[in-house]
Tab-separated table of C-alpha atoms and ligand atoms in Angstrom:
chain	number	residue	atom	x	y	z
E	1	UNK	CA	5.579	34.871	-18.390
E	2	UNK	CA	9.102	35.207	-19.248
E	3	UNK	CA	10.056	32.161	-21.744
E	4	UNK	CA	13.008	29.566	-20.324
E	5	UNK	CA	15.954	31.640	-21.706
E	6	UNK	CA	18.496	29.931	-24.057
E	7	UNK	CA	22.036	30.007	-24.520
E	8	UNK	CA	22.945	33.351	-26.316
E	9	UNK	CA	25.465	35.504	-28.173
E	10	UNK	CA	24.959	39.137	-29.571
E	11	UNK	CA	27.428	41.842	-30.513
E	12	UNK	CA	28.137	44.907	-32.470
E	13	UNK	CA	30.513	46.830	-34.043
E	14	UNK	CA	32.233	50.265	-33.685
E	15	UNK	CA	32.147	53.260	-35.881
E	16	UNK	CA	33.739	56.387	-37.022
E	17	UNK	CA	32.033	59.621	-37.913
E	18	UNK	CA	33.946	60.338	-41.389
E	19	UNK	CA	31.823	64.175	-41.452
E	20	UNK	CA	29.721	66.221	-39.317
E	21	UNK	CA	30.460	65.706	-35.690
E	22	UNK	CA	28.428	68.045	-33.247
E	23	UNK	CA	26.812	69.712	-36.329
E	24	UNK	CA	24.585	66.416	-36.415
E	25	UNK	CA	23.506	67.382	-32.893
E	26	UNK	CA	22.298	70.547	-34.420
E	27	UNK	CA	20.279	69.069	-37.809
E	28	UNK	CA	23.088	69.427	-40.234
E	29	UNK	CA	23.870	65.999	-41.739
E	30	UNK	CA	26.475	63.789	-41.026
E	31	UNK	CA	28.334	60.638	-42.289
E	32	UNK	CA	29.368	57.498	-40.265
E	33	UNK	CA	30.943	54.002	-41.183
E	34	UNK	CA	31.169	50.651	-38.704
E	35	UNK	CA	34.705	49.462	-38.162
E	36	UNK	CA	33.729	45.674	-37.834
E	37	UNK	CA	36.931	44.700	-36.631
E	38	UNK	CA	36.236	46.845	-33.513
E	39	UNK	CA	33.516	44.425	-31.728
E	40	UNK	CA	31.564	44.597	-28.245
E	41	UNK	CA	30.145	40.922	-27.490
E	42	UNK	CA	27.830	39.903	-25.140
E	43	UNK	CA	26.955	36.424	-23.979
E	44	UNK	CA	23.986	34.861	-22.164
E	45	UNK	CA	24.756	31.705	-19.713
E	46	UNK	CA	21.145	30.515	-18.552
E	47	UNK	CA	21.231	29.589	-14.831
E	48	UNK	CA	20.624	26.257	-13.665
E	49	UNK	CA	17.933	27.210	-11.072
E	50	UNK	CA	15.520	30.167	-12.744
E	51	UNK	CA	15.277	31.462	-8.895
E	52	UNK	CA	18.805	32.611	-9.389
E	53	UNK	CA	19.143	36.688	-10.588
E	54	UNK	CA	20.250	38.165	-13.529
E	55	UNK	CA	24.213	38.518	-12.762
E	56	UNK	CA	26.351	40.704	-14.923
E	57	UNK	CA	29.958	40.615	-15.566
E	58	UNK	CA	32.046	43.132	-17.439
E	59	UNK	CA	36.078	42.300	-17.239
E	60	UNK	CA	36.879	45.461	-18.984
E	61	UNK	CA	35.817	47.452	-16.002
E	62	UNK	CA	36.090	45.182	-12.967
E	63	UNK	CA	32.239	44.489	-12.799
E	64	UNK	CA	30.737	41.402	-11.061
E	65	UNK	CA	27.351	42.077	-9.526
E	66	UNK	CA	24.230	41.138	-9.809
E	67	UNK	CA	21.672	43.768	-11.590
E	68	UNK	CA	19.344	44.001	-8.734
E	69	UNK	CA	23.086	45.470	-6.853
E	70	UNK	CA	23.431	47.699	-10.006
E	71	UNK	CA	22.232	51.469	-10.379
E	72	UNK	CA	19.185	51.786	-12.384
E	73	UNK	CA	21.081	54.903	-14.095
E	74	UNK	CA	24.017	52.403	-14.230
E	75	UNK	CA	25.078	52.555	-18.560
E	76	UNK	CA	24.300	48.261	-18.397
E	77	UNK	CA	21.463	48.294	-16.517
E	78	UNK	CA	19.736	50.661	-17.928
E	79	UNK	CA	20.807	48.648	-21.242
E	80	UNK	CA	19.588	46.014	-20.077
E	81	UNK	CA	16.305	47.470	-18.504
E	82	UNK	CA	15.839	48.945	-21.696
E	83	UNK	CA	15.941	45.935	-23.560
E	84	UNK	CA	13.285	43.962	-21.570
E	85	UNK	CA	10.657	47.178	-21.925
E	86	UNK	CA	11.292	47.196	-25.525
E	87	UNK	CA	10.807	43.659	-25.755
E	88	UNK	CA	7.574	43.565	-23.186
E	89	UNK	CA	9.998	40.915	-20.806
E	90	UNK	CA	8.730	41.708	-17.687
E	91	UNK	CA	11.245	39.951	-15.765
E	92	UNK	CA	15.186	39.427	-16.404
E	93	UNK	CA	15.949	36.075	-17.380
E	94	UNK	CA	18.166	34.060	-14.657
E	95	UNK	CA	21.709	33.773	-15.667
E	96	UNK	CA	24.661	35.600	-16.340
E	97	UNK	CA	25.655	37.894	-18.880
E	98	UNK	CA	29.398	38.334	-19.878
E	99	UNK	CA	29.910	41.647	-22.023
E	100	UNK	CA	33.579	41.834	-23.679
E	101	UNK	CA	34.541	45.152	-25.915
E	102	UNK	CA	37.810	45.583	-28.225
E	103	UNK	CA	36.581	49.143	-28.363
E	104	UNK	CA	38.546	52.015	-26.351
E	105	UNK	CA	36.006	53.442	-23.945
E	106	UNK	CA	35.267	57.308	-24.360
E	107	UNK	CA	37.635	57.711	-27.634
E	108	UNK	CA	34.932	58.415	-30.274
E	109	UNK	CA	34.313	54.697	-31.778
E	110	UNK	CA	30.763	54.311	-30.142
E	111	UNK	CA	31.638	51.894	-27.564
E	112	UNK	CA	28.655	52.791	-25.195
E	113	UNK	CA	26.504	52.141	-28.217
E	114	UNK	CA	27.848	49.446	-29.507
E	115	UNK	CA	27.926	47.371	-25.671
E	116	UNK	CA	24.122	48.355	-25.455
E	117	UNK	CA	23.509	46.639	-28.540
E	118	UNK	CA	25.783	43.265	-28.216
E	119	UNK	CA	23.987	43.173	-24.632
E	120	UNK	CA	20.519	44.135	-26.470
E	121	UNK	CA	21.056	41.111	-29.121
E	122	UNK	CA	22.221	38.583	-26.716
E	123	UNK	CA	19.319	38.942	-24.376
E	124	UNK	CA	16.917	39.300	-27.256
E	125	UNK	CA	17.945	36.002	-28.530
E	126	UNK	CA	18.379	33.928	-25.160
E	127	UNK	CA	14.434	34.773	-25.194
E	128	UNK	CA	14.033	33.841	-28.766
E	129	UNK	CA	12.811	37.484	-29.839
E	130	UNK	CA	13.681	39.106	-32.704
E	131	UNK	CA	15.184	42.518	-32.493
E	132	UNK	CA	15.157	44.765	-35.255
E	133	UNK	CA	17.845	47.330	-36.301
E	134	UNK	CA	15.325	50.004	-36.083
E	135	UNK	CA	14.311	48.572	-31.527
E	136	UNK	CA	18.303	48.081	-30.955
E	137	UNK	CA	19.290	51.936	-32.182
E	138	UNK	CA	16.209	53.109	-30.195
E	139	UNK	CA	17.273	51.191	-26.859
E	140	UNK	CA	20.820	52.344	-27.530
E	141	UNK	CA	19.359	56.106	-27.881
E	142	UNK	CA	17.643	56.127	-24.784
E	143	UNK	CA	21.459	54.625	-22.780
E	144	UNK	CA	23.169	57.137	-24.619
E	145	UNK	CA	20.766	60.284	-24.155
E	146	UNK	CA	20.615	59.236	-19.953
E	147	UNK	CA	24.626	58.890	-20.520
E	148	UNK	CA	25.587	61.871	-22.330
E	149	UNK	CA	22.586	64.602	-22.357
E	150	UNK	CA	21.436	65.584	-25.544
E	151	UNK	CA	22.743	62.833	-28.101
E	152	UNK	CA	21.727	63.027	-32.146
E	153	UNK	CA	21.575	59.161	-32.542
E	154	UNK	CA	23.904	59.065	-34.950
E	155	UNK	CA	25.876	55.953	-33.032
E	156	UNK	CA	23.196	53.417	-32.159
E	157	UNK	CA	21.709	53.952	-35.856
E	158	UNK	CA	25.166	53.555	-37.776
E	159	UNK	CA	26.074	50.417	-35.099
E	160	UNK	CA	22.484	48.874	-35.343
E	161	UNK	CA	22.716	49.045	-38.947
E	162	UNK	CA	26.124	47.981	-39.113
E	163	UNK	CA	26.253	49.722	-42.749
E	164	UNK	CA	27.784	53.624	-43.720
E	165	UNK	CA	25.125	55.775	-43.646
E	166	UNK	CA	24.341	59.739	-44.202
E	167	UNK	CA	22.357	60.227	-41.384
E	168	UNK	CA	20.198	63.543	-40.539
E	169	UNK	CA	18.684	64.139	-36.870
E	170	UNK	CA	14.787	63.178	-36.946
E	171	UNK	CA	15.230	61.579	-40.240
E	172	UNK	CA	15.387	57.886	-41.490
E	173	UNK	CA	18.996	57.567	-42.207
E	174	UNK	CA	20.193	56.853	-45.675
E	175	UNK	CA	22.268	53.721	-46.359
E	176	UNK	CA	25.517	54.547	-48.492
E	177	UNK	CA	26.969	52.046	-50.724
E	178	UNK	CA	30.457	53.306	-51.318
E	179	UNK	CA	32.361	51.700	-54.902
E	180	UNK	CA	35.442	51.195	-53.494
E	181	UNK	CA	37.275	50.225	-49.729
E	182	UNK	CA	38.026	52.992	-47.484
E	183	UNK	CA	41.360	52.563	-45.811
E	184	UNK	CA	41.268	54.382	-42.628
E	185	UNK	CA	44.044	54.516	-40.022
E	186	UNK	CA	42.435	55.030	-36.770
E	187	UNK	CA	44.693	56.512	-34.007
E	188	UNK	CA	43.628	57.262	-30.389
E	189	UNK	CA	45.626	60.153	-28.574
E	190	UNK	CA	45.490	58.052	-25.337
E	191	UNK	CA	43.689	60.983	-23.682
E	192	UNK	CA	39.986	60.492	-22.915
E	193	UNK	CA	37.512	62.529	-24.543
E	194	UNK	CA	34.218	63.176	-22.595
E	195	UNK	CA	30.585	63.126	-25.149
E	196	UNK	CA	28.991	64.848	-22.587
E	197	UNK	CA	31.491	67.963	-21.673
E	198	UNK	CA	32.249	68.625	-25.573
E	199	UNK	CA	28.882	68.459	-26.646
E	200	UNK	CA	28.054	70.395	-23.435
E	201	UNK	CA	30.839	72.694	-24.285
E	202	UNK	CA	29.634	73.150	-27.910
E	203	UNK	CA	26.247	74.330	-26.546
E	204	UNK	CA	27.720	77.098	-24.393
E	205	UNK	CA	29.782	78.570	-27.236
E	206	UNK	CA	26.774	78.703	-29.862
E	207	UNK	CA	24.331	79.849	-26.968
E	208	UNK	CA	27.014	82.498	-26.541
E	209	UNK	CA	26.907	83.245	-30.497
E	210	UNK	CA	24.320	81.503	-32.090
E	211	UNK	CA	24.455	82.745	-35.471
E	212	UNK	CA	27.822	82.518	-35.728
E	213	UNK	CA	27.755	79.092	-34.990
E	214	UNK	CA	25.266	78.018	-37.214
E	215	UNK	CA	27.119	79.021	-40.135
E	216	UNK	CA	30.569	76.512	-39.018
E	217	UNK	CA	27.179	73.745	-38.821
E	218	UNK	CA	25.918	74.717	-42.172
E	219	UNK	CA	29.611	74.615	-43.693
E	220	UNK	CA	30.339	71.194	-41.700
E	221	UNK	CA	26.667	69.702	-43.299
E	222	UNK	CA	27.669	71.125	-46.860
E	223	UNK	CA	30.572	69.226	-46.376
E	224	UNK	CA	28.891	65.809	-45.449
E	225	UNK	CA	26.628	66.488	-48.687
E	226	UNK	CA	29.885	66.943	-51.115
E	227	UNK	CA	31.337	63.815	-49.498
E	228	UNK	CA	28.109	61.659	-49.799
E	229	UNK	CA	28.446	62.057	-53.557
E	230	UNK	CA	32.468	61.535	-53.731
E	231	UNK	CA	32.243	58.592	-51.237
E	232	UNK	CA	29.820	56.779	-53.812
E	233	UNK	CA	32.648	57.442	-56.640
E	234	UNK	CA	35.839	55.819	-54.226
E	235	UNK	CA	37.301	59.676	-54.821
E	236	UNK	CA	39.804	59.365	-52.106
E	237	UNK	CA	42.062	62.980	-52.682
E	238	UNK	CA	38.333	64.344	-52.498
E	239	UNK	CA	37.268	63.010	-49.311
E	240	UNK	CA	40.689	63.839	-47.826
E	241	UNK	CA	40.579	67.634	-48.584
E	242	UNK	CA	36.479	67.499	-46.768
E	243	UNK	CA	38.371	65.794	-44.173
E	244	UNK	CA	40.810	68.514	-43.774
E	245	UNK	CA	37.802	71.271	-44.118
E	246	UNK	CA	35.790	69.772	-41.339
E	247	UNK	CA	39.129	69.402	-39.276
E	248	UNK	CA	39.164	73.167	-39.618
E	249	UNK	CA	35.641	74.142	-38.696
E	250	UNK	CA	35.798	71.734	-35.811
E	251	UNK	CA	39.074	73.223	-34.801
E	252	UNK	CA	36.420	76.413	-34.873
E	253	UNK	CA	34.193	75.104	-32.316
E	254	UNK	CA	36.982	74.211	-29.703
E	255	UNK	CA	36.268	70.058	-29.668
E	256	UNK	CA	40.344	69.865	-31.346
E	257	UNK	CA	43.281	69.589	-28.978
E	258	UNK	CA	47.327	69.801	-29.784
E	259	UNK	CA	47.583	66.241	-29.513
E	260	UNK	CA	44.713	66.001	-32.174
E	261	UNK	CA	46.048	68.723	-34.052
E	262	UNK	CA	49.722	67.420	-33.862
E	263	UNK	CA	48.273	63.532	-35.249
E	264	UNK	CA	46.123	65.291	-38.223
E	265	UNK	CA	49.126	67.318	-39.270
E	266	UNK	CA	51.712	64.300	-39.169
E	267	UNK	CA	49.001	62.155	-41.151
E	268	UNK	CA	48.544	64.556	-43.720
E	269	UNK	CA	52.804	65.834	-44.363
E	270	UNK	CA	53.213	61.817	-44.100
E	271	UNK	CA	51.064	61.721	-47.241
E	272	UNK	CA	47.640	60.894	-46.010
E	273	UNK	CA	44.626	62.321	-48.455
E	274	UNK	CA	42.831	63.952	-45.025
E	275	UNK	CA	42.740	63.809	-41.460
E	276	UNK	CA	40.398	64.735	-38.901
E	277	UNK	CA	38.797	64.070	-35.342
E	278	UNK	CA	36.453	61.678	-35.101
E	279	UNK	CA	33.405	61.921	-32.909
E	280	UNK	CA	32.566	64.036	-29.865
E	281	UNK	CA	36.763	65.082	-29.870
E	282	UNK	CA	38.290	66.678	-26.624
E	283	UNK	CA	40.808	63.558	-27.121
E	284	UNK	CA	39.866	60.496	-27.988
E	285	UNK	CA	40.476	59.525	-32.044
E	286	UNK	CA	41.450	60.604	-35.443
E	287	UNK	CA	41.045	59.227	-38.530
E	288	UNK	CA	43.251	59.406	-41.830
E	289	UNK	CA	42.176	58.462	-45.196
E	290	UNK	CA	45.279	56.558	-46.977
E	291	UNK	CA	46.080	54.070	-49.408
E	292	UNK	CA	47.582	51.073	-49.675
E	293	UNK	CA	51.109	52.700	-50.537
E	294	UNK	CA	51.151	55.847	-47.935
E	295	UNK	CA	49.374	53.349	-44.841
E	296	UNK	CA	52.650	52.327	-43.686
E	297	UNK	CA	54.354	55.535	-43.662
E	298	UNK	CA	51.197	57.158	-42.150
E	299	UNK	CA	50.778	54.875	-39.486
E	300	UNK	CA	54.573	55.288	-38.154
E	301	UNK	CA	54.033	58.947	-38.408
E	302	UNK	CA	51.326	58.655	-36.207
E	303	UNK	CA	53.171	56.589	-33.794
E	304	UNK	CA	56.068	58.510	-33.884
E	305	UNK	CA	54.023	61.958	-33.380
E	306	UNK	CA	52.512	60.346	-29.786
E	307	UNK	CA	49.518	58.175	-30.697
E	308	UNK	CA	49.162	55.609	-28.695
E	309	UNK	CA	48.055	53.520	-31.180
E	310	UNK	CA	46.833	53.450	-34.753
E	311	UNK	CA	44.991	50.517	-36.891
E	312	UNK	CA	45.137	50.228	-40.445
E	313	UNK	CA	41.282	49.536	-41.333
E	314	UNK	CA	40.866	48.308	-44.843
E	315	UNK	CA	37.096	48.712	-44.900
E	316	UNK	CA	35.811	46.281	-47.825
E	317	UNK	CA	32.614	48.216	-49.449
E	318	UNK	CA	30.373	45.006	-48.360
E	319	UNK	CA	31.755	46.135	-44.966
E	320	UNK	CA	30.354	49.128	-45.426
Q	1	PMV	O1	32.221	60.569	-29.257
Q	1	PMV	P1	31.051	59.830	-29.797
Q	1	PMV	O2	31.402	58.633	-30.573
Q	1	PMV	O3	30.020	59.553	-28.767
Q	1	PMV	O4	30.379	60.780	-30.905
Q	1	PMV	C1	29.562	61.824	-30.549
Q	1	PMV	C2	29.094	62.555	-31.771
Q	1	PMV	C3	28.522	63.937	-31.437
Q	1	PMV	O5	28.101	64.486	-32.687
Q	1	PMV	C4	29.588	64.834	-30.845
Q	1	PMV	C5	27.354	63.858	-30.481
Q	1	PMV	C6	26.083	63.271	-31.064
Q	1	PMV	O6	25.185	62.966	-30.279
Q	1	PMV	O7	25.965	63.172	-32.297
């Protein structure tokens, strides 16, 4: 039977991949960090009357419907269908669920992930279960594989987790406990970047060549390796250049654009240590490593070179 559902909030963070984009998708190892003030929320209203359905309603896109109205392919039902199989609930509870996100949609900061999970937690604890990291990044794997194809699970494990990691396909990631804050300015082009078509895109060009293409992965996973170690030593002018080196080699497999180009390029003359793309690319976000004295300067290069906007993320290392 399902148990008289409670009251309930859940949410999750967003993320940046700092190395190893689409190389992750092909074994080579990769580095990610939550931005926690980048937050999806979901909340659970029980219903008065447990006859009533499971209603869901997402502001962000317009949604209002009930999940019986909802495609079972739909990214929130199958969240939420997810959920209840993982948790053995065979029923959803009656109510409504309100899911809120500060994260842009399809710009690289896991927002697909990270609303699976808020949704995952909230309806996990309006039924008094207990979900672990380890059942919220696989429920968030199977939304994002039926979302975006082939998918490493580098999101849902770095956004259940909520902690940096160095994370390897197959493999149990491996928390990182960087020494000192990372200050990142995050700065979206304003032009949306589709998972699906780069990774998609990726695939064609190293079907074309593999071998070719594994060497640009085995360069981009040499470079998440270098930065593991200079991330736990705080070695910011370091990190930057990797930054800058995996800019190149995914300039290499096509997932850049001008606009990306153009925002790396101001960051870095404007005196940030690195720049780069972050996540599937094709639009979407970059990320530049700065400082408290250059993140200024940075930032209004970045707004004066076209982003549409760029945060100043002073990432705390018990953040991390
Ligand atoms: O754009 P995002 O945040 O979904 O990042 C995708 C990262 C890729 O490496 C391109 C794909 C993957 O599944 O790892």
């Amino acid at each position: 039977m399902t148990p008289r559902p409670q009251p309930a909030t859940g949410s999750a963070s967003g993320k940046v991949i700092l190395f190893g984009e689409h190389a992750v998708v092909y074994g080579a190892p990769a580095i990610a960090v939550p931005i926690n003030g980048l937050r999806a929320t979901a909340t659970f209203t029980p219903a008065a009357d447990s006859l009533s359905e499971l209603e869901i309603v997402a502001d962000g896109i317009a949604l209002n419907t009930r999940l019986s109205k909802l495609a079972t392919g739909h990214p929130l039902a199958a969240a939420i269908l997810e959920t209840l199989r993982s948790l053995t609930i065979p029923n959803p509870p009656a109510g409504k669920l309100q899911v809120q996100s500060t994260i842009p949609a399809a710009a690289g900061l896991g927002s697909s992930a990270a609303v699976t999970i808020a949704l995952a937690r909230a309806l996990a604890a309006s039924l008094s279960r207990e979900l672990t990291p380890h059942a919220a990044a696989h429920i968030a794997q199977s939304v994002e594989t039926l979302q975006h194809g082939t998918a490493s699970g580098i999101d849902p494990t770095v956004i259940a987790h909520n902690t940096a990691l160095y994370f390897k396909k197959g493999s149990d990631p491996i928390f990182l406990q960087p020494s000192k804050s990372l200050m990142l300015i995050v700065a979206d082009t304003g032009e949306p970047g589709s998972t699906r078509n780069a990774v998609a895109a990726v695939r064609a060009r190293y079907d074309a060549n593999p071998s070719h293409h594994q060497t640009i992965f085995a360069q981009i996973g040499a470079l998440s390796d270098a930065a593991r170690g200079w991330l736990a030593n705080g070695a910011q002018a370091e990190l930057g250049e990797l930054m800058h080196e995996n800019q190149r080699l995914l300039q290499l497999l096509g997932v850049s654009t001008t606009m990306l180009d153009n925002l790396c390029a101001a960051a870095r003359q404007s005196g940030a240590f690195g720049a780069k793309l972050t996540g599937a690319g094709t639009g979407g976000c970059m990320i530049a490593l700065v400082d408290r004295q250059t993140a200024g300067r940075v930032q209004a290069a970045l707004l004066a070179a076209g982003a549409k906007t760029a945060s100043i993320n002073d990432l705390a290392p018990a953040t991390l």
